[in-house]
Amino acid sequence: MYRNRCLAIHWIFLLLASCGVGNAQTYKYIRTGKANDIQTTPSAGVAMMGGGSDLDDAFRWLCQKANGGDFVILRAAGGDDYNAYVNGLCKLNSVSTLIIPDRQAAVDAHVYDIIRQASAIFIAGGDQARYVDFWKTTPVEDAINEAVAAGKPIGGTSAGLAIEGQFSYGALNDPPDDSELVSKDALTNPYFARVTVVRDFLDISILRNTITDSHFAKRDRMGRTLVFLARIMQDGWSKDPREVAVDEKSAVLVEADGKATIVGTGQGAYFLRPTKPPEVCRKGERLTFKDVSVYKAPAGSHFDLSTWTGNGGVGYTLSVEQGAVKSNQAGKAIY
């Protein structure tokens, strides 16, 4: 019922926009390459990039999936610097940046059409709170999900990766100074106001029941991500959530069947899965959450998201006791 209501609202917004109802256009569309879109046959896949330096291999992989078509970069702020970068790496009909800075832009009929006609979609970094605030329950959300359902590839880096899973850290209560939620604060109080987990934004089938995170080892996000998983279970959203967490300068490239390859020069990716609910996950109390399975996958290794098994990496277990993260890995390393 909720989805049907959103679709009805979507089409009302599109009708109003097509009739010229509303204020002046606020989106920006910058295109490189041929002026007209072409029809190609893209192939499905998901690129999850951890942020930091962009990875040529990951973008080439997305371009191959686009099959020479039209590559669209989505963002809520910033410029068109990706256009020249992607155009220099790949042979495509066009590369374009679509900046959607508010909900007014997100209900514009032309914005919906641009996304719908894309052969590949890439969501840039920035502030995922803007993506949630500006795009959720709008035609932008529907257009992205329709493209993915049609078998078109999608990628994201940093904040763009953070919103790819069914569950996401929304960053909705982060302060204006852009300081991020640190693991210590989350572990001390899982219901700290800045621990904002959202759900059901993008619908990427292989990432259902999954939360995604970026800049992982580089910014020491393990503690806070364990809190996210505990909250998902404690709040009744899922009994068996999973996590794909990607370090800077690393990417996870997932084929349509769920088989993934890890590339890049960072510490790779971490695949987490709780084995039991948290023992203590309450407001104002330190988290206790035991026996979370972790698979660390460096560059060159593989992981199957369908079976949740990997090769070329190492598995270990983490437990949180009274807000302190402990590992059974050699040297008790958390990462």
C-alpha positions as CSV (number, residue, x, y, z in Angstrom):
1,M,0.0,0.0,0.0
2,Y,2.8,2.4,0.9
3,R,4.6,1.8,-2.4
4,N,1.3,2.3,-4.4
5,R,0.7,5.5,-2.6
6,C,4.2,6.7,-3.4
7,L,3.7,5.8,-7.1
8,A,0.4,7.7,-7.1
9,I,2.1,10.8,-5.6
10,H,5.0,10.4,-8.1
11,W,2.6,10.6,-11.1
12,I,0.8,13.6,-9.6
13,F,4.1,15.4,-9.3
14,L,5.1,14.5,-12.8
15,L,1.7,15.7,-14.2
16,L,2.1,19.1,-12.3
17,A,5.7,19.5,-13.5
18,S,4.7,18.7,-17.1
19,C,2.0,21.4,-16.9
20,G,4.4,24.0,-15.7
21,V,3.0,24.1,-12.1
22,G,5.6,25.1,-9.6
23,N,8.7,27.3,-9.5
24,A,11.6,27.6,-11.9
25,Q,13.9,24.7,-12.6
26,T,16.5,24.1,-9.9
27,Y,18.3,21.0,-11.3
28,K,21.4,21.2,-13.4
29,Y,22.2,18.9,-16.3
30,I,25.6,19.0,-17.9
31,R,26.2,16.6,-20.8
32,T,29.4,15.5,-22.6
33,G,29.2,13.5,-25.9
34,K,26.4,13.1,-28.3
35,A,23.2,15.1,-27.8
36,N,20.7,12.3,-28.2
37,D,20.4,9.1,-26.1
38,I,20.8,5.8,-27.9
39,Q,19.2,2.4,-27.2
40,T,21.6,-0.2,-25.9
41,T,21.4,-3.4,-24.0
42,P,23.1,-2.8,-20.6
43,S,23.9,-5.6,-18.2
44,A,23.1,-5.6,-14.5
45,G,25.7,-5.1,-11.8
46,V,26.5,-3.1,-8.7
47,A,29.7,-1.2,-8.1
48,M,30.3,-0.3,-4.4
49,M,33.2,2.2,-4.1
50,G,34.6,3.1,-0.7
51,G,35.6,6.7,-1.4
52,G,38.9,8.5,-1.5
53,S,40.6,8.3,-4.9
54,D,38.4,7.2,-7.8
55,L,39.2,3.7,-9.2
56,D,39.7,3.5,-12.9
57,D,39.0,-0.3,-12.9
58,A,35.6,0.2,-11.2
59,F,34.5,2.9,-13.6
60,R,35.6,0.9,-16.6
61,W,33.6,-2.1,-15.3
62,L,30.5,0.2,-15.0
63,C,31.1,1.5,-18.5
64,Q,31.3,-2.0,-19.9
65,K,28.0,-2.8,-18.3
66,A,26.5,0.3,-20.0
67,N,27.4,-1.2,-23.4
68,G,28.3,2.1,-25.1
69,G,25.2,3.9,-23.9
70,D,24.5,6.9,-21.8
71,F,26.2,7.2,-18.4
72,V,24.5,9.5,-15.8
73,I,26.1,10.7,-12.6
74,L,23.7,11.8,-9.9
75,R,24.5,14.2,-7.1
76,A,22.8,16.7,-4.9
77,A,25.6,19.3,-5.0
78,G,28.9,19.9,-6.7
79,G,30.0,20.1,-10.3
80,D,30.5,18.1,-13.4
81,D,34.1,17.0,-12.9
82,Y,33.1,13.3,-13.4
83,N,32.1,14.0,-16.9
84,A,35.7,14.5,-18.2
85,Y,37.1,11.7,-16.1
86,V,34.6,9.0,-17.2
87,N,34.6,10.2,-20.8
88,G,38.4,9.8,-20.8
89,L,38.2,6.3,-19.5
90,C,35.4,4.9,-21.6
91,K,33.8,4.8,-25.0
92,L,30.2,5.9,-24.5
93,N,27.5,7.7,-26.3
94,S,27.4,10.3,-23.6
95,V,28.4,11.1,-20.0
96,S,26.3,13.5,-18.1
97,T,26.0,14.9,-14.6
98,L,22.5,15.6,-13.1
99,I,22.5,17.7,-10.0
100,I,19.3,17.4,-8.0
101,P,19.6,19.9,-5.1
102,D,16.1,19.8,-3.6
103,R,12.8,18.1,-3.6
104,Q,11.5,20.6,-6.2
105,A,14.1,19.3,-8.6
106,A,13.3,15.7,-7.6
107,V,9.8,16.0,-8.9
108,D,10.6,17.5,-12.2
109,A,9.4,15.4,-15.1
110,H,12.6,16.0,-17.1
111,V,14.8,14.7,-14.2
112,Y,12.7,11.5,-14.1
113,D,13.2,11.1,-17.9
114,I,16.9,11.6,-17.8
115,I,17.4,8.9,-15.2
116,R,14.9,6.6,-16.8
117,Q,16.8,6.8,-20.1
118,A,20.3,6.2,-18.7
119,S,22.3,3.1,-19.6
120,A,24.2,3.3,-16.3
121,I,23.7,5.3,-13.1
122,F,26.5,6.4,-10.7
123,I,25.7,8.2,-7.4
124,A,28.6,10.5,-6.4
125,G,29.8,11.2,-2.9
126,G,28.8,14.1,-0.7
127,D,26.2,14.1,2.1
128,Q,23.8,11.1,2.1
129,A,21.4,13.1,4.2
130,R,20.7,15.2,1.2
131,Y,20.0,12.2,-0.9
132,V,17.5,10.9,1.7
133,D,15.9,14.3,2.4
134,F,15.7,15.4,-1.3
135,W,15.1,12.2,-3.2
136,K,13.3,9.7,-1.0
137,T,9.6,9.2,-1.9
138,T,10.0,11.2,-5.1
139,P,10.2,10.3,-8.8
140,V,14.0,10.3,-8.5
141,E,13.8,7.3,-6.2
142,D,11.4,5.6,-8.5
143,A,13.4,6.2,-11.6
144,I,16.6,4.8,-10.0
145,N,14.7,1.7,-8.8
146,E,13.0,1.2,-12.2
147,A,16.4,1.4,-13.9
148,V,17.9,-1.2,-11.6
149,A,14.9,-3.5,-12.0
150,A,15.3,-3.2,-15.8
151,G,18.8,-4.6,-15.5
152,K,20.8,-1.4,-15.7
153,P,24.1,-1.2,-13.7
154,I,24.4,1.1,-10.8
155,G,27.4,2.4,-8.8
156,G,28.1,4.7,-5.9
157,T,31.0,6.1,-4.0
158,S,31.2,7.3,-0.4
159,A,27.7,8.8,0.3
160,G,26.6,7.2,-2.9
161,L,27.6,3.8,-1.6
162,A,26.0,4.5,1.8
163,I,22.5,4.6,0.2
164,E,22.8,1.5,-2.0
165,G,21.7,-1.0,0.6
166,Q,18.2,-1.5,1.9
167,F,19.4,-0.1,5.2
168,S,21.6,3.1,5.3
169,Y,23.2,5.4,7.8
170,G,21.2,8.5,7.0
171,A,23.5,11.1,8.7
172,L,20.2,13.0,9.3
173,N,21.3,14.6,12.5
174,D,24.9,15.4,11.7
175,P,26.0,19.0,12.6
176,P,26.7,21.7,10.0
177,D,30.5,21.4,10.6
178,D,30.4,18.1,8.8
179,S,32.0,16.2,11.7
180,E,31.0,12.6,11.4
181,L,29.5,10.1,13.9
182,V,32.4,8.3,15.6
183,S,32.4,4.7,16.8
184,K,33.0,5.7,20.4
185,D,29.8,7.8,20.7
186,A,27.7,5.2,19.0
187,L,29.0,2.3,21.1
188,T,28.5,4.2,24.3
189,N,24.8,4.9,23.4
190,P,23.3,3.0,20.5
191,Y,20.3,5.4,20.6
192,F,22.5,8.5,20.5
193,A,20.6,11.1,18.4
194,R,23.1,11.0,15.5
195,V,22.6,7.2,15.0
196,T,20.1,7.6,12.3
197,V,19.5,4.4,10.3
198,V,17.0,4.6,7.4
199,R,15.5,1.9,5.2
200,D,13.8,1.2,1.9
201,F,15.3,4.0,-0.2
202,L,16.9,2.1,-3.1
203,D,15.7,-1.3,-4.0
204,I,18.7,-3.3,-5.3
205,S,17.7,-7.0,-5.0
206,I,21.2,-8.3,-4.1
207,L,21.5,-5.7,-1.4
208,R,18.1,-6.3,0.3
209,N,18.5,-6.9,4.0
210,T,21.9,-5.3,3.8
211,I,23.5,-2.0,5.1
212,T,26.4,-0.5,3.2
213,D,29.2,1.8,4.4
214,S,32.3,3.5,3.0
215,H,35.7,4.9,4.1
216,F,35.6,2.0,6.5
217,A,39.0,1.1,7.9
218,K,40.5,4.5,7.1
219,R,38.0,6.3,9.3
220,D,37.6,3.5,11.9
221,R,33.9,2.9,11.4
222,M,33.8,-0.7,12.6
223,G,32.3,0.2,16.0
224,R,29.6,2.4,14.7
225,T,28.6,-0.1,12.0
226,L,28.2,-2.8,14.7
227,V,25.8,-0.4,16.4
228,F,23.9,0.0,13.1
229,L,23.5,-3.8,12.8
230,A,22.5,-4.0,16.4
231,R,19.8,-1.3,16.0
232,I,18.4,-3.0,12.9
233,M,17.9,-6.2,14.9
234,Q,16.8,-4.4,18.1
235,D,14.2,-2.3,16.3
236,G,12.7,-5.3,14.6
237,W,13.7,-4.4,11.0
238,S,15.5,-7.7,10.4
239,K,16.5,-10.8,12.3
240,D,19.4,-11.5,9.9
241,P,20.9,-8.3,8.6
242,R,24.2,-8.2,6.6
243,E,26.7,-5.5,5.9
244,V,29.1,-4.7,3.1
245,A,31.6,-2.2,4.3
246,V,34.2,-0.9,1.8
247,D,37.5,0.9,2.6
248,E,38.8,3.9,0.8
249,K,40.5,3.2,-2.6
250,S,38.7,-0.1,-2.7
251,A,35.6,-1.3,-4.6
252,V,33.3,-4.3,-4.6
253,L,32.0,-5.1,-8.1
254,V,29.0,-7.3,-8.0
255,E,27.6,-9.3,-10.9
256,A,23.9,-10.0,-11.4
257,D,24.2,-13.4,-9.7
258,G,25.8,-11.9,-6.6
259,K,29.4,-12.9,-7.2
260,A,31.7,-10.1,-6.5
261,T,35.3,-9.2,-7.1
262,I,37.3,-6.8,-4.8
263,V,39.6,-4.3,-6.5
264,G,41.7,-1.3,-5.5
265,T,44.7,-0.4,-3.3
266,G,42.9,0.1,0.0
267,Q,42.2,-2.5,2.7
268,G,39.4,-4.0,0.6
269,A,36.0,-4.9,1.9
270,Y,34.4,-6.3,5.0
271,F,31.3,-8.5,5.0
272,L,29.6,-8.7,8.4
273,R,26.7,-10.9,9.6
274,P,25.5,-11.2,13.2
275,T,24.8,-14.7,14.5
276,K,22.6,-13.6,17.4
277,P,20.7,-10.5,18.6
278,P,22.4,-7.9,20.8
279,E,22.3,-8.6,24.5
280,V,22.2,-4.9,25.5
281,C,21.0,-2.3,23.0
282,R,19.2,0.4,24.9
283,K,19.2,4.2,25.1
284,G,22.0,5.5,27.3
285,E,23.7,2.1,27.8
286,R,26.8,0.7,26.3
287,L,26.3,-1.9,23.6
288,T,26.8,-5.6,24.2
289,F,26.6,-7.6,20.9
290,K,28.5,-10.8,20.6
291,D,29.7,-13.2,17.9
292,V,29.4,-11.1,14.7
293,S,30.9,-12.9,11.8
294,V,33.3,-10.9,9.6
295,Y,35.0,-11.8,6.3
296,K,37.8,-9.5,5.3
297,A,38.3,-9.5,1.5
298,P,41.4,-7.8,0.1
299,A,41.9,-6.8,-3.5
300,G,41.9,-9.8,-5.8
301,S,39.6,-11.8,-3.5
302,H,36.0,-12.8,-4.2
303,F,32.8,-12.9,-2.3
304,D,29.4,-14.3,-3.2
305,L,26.6,-12.2,-1.7
306,S,24.0,-14.9,-2.5
307,T,25.7,-17.6,-0.3
308,W,27.6,-15.1,1.9
309,T,30.8,-16.9,1.4
310,G,34.2,-15.8,0.1
311,N,37.6,-17.0,-1.1
312,G,41.0,-15.2,-0.9
313,G,40.2,-13.5,2.3
314,V,40.1,-14.3,6.0
315,G,37.2,-14.8,8.4
316,Y,37.0,-13.9,12.1
317,T,34.6,-12.9,14.8
318,L,33.9,-9.6,16.7
319,S,32.1,-9.1,19.9
320,V,31.1,-5.9,21.7
321,E,31.2,-6.1,25.5
322,Q,30.0,-3.0,27.4
323,G,30.9,-0.8,24.4
324,A,34.4,-2.3,23.8
325,V,35.0,-4.1,20.5
326,K,37.0,-7.4,20.8
327,S,38.3,-9.6,18.1
328,N,39.4,-13.3,17.9
329,Q,41.7,-12.4,15.0
330,A,45.5,-12.9,15.3
331,G,46.8,-9.9,17.3
332,K,43.2,-9.1,18.2
333,A,43.0,-6.8,15.2
334,I,39.5,-5.4,14.6
335,Y,40.2,-4.8,10.9
